[in-house]
XYZ file of C-alpha atoms in Angstrom:
311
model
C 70.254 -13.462 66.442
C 72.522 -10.788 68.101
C 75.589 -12.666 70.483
C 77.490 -11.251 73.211
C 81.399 -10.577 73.183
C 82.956 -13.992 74.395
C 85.413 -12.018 76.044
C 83.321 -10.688 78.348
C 83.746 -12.147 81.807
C 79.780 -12.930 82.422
C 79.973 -14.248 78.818
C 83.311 -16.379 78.855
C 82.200 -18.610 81.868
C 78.171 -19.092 80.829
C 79.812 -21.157 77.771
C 82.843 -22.574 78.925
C 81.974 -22.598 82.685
C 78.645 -24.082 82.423
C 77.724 -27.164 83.810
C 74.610 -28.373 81.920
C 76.418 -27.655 79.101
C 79.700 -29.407 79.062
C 80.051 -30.114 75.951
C 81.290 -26.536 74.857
C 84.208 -27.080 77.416
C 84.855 -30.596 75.880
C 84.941 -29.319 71.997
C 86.995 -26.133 72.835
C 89.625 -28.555 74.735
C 89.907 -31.448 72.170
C 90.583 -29.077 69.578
C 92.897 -26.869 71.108
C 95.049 -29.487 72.181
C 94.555 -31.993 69.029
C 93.180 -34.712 71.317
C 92.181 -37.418 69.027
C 91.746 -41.427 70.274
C 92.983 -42.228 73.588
C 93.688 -38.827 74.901
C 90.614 -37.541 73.551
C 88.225 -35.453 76.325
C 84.554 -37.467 76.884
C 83.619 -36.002 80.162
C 84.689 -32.904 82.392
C 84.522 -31.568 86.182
C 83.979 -28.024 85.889
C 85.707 -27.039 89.152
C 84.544 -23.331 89.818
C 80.948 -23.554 88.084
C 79.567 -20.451 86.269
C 77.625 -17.618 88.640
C 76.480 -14.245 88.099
C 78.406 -11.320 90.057
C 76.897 -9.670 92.643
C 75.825 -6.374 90.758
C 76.032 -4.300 94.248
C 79.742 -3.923 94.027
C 80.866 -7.143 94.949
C 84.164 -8.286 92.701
C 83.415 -9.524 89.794
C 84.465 -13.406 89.390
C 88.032 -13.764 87.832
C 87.788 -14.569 83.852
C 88.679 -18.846 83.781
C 87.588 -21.822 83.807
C 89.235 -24.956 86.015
C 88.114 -28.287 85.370
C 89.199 -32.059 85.192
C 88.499 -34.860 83.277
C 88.091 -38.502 82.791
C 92.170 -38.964 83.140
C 92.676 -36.822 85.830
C 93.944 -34.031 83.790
C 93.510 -30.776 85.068
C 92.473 -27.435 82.983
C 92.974 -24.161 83.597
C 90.854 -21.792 80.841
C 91.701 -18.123 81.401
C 90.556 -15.061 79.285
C 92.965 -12.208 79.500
C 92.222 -9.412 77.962
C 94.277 -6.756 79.013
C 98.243 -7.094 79.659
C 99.374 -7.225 83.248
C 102.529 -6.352 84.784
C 103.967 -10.100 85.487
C 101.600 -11.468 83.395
C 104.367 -15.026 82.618
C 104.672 -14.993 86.280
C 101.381 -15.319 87.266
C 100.408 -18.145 84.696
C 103.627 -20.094 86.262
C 102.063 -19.430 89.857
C 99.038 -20.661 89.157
C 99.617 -23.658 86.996
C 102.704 -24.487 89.589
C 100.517 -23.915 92.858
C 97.693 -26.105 90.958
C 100.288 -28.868 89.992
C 101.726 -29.153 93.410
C 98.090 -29.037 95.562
C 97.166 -32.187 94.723
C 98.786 -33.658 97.045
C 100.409 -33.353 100.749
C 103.875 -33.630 101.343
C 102.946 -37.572 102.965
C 101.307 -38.794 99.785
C 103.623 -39.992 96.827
C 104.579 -37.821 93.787
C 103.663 -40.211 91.433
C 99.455 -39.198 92.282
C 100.377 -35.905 90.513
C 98.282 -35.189 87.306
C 99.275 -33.185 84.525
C 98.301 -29.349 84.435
C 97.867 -27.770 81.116
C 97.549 -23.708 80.720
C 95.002 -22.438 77.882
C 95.407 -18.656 77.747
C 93.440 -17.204 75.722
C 94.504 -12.914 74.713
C 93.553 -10.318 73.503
C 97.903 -9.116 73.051
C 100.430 -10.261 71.403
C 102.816 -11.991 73.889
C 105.472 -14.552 72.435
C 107.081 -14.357 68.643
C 105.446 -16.627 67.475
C 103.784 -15.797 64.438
C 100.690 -18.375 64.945
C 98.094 -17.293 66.651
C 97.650 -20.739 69.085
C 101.444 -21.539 70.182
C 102.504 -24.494 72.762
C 105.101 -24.469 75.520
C 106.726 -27.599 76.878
C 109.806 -27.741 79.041
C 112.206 -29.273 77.075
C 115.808 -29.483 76.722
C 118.143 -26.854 75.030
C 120.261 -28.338 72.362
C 118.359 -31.952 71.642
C 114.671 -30.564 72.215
C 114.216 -33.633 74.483
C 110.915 -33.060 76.049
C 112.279 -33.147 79.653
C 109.241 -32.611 81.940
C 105.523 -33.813 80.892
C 103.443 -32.633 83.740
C 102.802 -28.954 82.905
C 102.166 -26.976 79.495
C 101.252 -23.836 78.466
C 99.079 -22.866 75.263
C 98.835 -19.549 74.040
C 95.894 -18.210 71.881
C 96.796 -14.458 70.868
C 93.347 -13.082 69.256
C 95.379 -10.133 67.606
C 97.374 -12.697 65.480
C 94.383 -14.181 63.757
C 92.972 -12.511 61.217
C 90.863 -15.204 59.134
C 87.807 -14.631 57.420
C 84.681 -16.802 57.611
C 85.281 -18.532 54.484
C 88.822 -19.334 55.458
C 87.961 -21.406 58.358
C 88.874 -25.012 58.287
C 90.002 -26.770 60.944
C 87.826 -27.180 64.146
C 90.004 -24.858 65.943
C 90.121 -21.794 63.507
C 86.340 -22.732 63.839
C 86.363 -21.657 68.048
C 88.812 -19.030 67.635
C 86.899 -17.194 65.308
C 83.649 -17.861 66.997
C 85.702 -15.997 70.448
C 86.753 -12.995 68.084
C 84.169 -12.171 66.083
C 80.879 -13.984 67.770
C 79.828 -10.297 68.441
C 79.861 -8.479 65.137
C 77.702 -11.845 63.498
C 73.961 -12.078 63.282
C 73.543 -15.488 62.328
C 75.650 -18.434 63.057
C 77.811 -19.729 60.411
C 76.303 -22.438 57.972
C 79.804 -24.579 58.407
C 79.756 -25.790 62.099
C 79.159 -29.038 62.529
C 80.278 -29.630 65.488
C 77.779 -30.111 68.640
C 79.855 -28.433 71.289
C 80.335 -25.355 68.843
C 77.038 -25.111 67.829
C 75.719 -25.317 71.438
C 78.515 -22.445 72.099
C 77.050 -20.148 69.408
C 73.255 -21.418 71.243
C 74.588 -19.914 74.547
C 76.122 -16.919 73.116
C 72.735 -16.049 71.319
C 71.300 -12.681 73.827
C 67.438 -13.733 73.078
C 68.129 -16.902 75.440
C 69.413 -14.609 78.151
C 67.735 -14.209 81.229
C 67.564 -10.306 82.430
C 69.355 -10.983 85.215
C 72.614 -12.673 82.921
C 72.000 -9.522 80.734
C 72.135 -7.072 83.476
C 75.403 -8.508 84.861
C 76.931 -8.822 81.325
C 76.003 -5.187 81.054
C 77.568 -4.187 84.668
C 81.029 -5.587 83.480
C 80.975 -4.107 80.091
C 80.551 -1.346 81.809
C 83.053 -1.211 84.558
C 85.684 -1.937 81.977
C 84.604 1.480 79.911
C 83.982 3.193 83.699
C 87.809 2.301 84.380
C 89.406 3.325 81.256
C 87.245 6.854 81.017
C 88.318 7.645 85.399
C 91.857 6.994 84.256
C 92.217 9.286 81.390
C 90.110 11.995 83.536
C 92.149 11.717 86.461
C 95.086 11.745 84.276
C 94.150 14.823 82.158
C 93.191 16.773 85.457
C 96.129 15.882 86.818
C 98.492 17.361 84.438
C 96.657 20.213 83.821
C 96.918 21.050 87.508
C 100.446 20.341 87.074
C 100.510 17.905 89.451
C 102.354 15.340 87.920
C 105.709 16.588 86.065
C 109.127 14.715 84.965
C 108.792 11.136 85.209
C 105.378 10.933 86.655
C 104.319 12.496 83.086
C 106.266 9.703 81.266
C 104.790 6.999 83.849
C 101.651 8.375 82.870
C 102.146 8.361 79.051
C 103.389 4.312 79.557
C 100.186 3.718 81.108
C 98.308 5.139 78.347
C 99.875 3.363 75.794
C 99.510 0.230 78.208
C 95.889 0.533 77.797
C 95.966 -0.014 74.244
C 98.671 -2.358 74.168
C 98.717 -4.139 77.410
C 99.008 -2.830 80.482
C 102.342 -4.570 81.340
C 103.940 -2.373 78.062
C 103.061 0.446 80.217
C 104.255 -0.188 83.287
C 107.676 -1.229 82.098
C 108.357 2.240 80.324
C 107.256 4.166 84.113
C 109.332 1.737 86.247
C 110.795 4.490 88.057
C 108.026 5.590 89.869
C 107.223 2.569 92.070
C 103.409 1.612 91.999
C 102.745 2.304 95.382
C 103.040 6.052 94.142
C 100.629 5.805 91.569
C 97.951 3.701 93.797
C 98.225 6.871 96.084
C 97.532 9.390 93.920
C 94.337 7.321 92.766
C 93.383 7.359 96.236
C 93.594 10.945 96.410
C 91.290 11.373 93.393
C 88.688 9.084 94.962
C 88.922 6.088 92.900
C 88.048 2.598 94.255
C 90.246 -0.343 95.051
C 89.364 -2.321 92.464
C 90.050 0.451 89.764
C 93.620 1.168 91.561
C 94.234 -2.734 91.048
C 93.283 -3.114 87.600
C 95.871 -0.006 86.663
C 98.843 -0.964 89.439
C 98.347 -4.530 89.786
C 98.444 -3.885 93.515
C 96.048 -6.619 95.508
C 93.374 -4.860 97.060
C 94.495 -5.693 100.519
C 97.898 -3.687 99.556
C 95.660 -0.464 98.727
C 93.554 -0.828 102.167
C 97.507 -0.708 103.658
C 98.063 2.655 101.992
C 94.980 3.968 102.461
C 95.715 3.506 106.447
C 98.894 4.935 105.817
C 97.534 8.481 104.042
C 95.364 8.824 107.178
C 97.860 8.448 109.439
């Protein structure tokens, strides 16, 4: 057997986005979250279904899964696997803006369903020691758990580190399956759980189609085709001595952000604002969708400044 990196965008939502194969999504979940008995997952609607990319520069599909189940609970699986500026912000917008669609302002609050964040990364990003950590709203000095509807759960790859024979529970089980799938050539003889096993079935390359494998290829490749333009344009810049002062420490954050997380990065170059940098990317030719990934700009913002330098 040879299986693909989980992380992998084409990868992450054939197993976990996959309709005819639910049960992945419904292992994963219950043993994440410790559902056991009456809050235990049987059945899911996968809201955003898996789909291939369109390979002739169309945007590749955004890395989670969304999904509902038999108590109206609603999911939001995201695989983030580089460190954005606003990063916390963004996982509050999302779960918020999912929480609060559900219903118009006629209807009655009490037809809101509870919204829980899985995040799984490939950073470190709260102090916790653990690798899977749980967030709840909850009061200061009692720890009175104030607000039900919305949680977060953190999974930080970088802080688990056990080896095969180590693995226990169910969930060291998935975790390590997400981490290390790729460098394994046979699945492990201690998984005996259905929706794992299928998981490690899926993740197999032999049952790829040529198609899945060509798109799993394209965005394996775009990520390695982003990091290489940066660190040309960067080098070519400074040797031209175009950049100088600041824009050289902006630049150094960045590169540091790429190994780290790109919201490191940004923080340390704050002084240059990143309409500044998305220009000078223009200038060297890159493409919107490169400029986003390294500003965090929306692409619509870019096509703004890209009117702007022509003007």
């Amino acid at each position: 057997m040879q299986f693909v990196d989980v992380t992998n965008d084409v990868a992450f939502r054939k197993i976990f986005g996959n309709e005819n194969r639910k049960e992945c999504l419904i292992s994963f979940l219950n043993a994440i979250l410790d559902f056991h008995g009456d809050r235990e997952i049987v059945s899911v609607n996968i809201l955003d279904p898996y789909q291939l990319p369109n390979l002739r520069g169309g945007k590749v599909s955004i890395v989670d899964v969304r999904a509902t189940d038999q108590a109206n609970r609603n999911y939001i699986v995201e695989m983030q696997v580089a460190e954005l500026d606003g990063f916390g912000k963004r996982v509050l917008y999302y779960s918020s803006k999912s929480y609060s669609s559900q219903i118009t302002r006629a209807e009655f609050y009490q037809q809101l369903n509870p919204v829980i964040f899985i995040g799984i990364l490939e950073f470190g990003f709260t102090q916790n020691p653990h690798y899977l950590n749980r967030s709840h709203v909850r009061d200061v000095e009692t720890g009175e758990r104030t607000l039900h509807d919305i949680e977060f759960n953190f999974i930080e790859l970088p802080k688990f580190n056990k080896q095969l024979h180590e693995l226990e529970s169910l969930t060291d089980k998935w975790i390590f399956f997400i981490k290390n799938a790729e460098n394994l050539d046979v699945m492990p003889e201690n998984i005996n759980d259905e929706g794992l096993k299928v998981a490690y079935e899926e993740a197999n390359k032999f049952s790829w189609t040529q198609i899945e494998l060509d798109a799993y290829d394209y965005v394996s490749m775009r990520e390695g085709d982003a990091k290489a333009r940066f660190d040309f344009v960067t080098k070519k810049a400074l040797e031209e001595g175009e950049l100088k002062g600041l824009e050289i420490g902006m630049i150094k954050g960045m590169e540091k952000g790429m190994e780290k997380g790109m919201e490191k990065g940004m923080e340390k170059g704050k002084l240059i604002e990143k309409a500044e940098i998305a220009k000078k990317g223009i200038s060297k030719g890159l493409d919107n969708e490169v400029i986003a990934d390294l500003t965090g700009l929306s692409t619509e913002e870019i096509d703004i400044l890209r009117d702007e330098l022509k003007k």
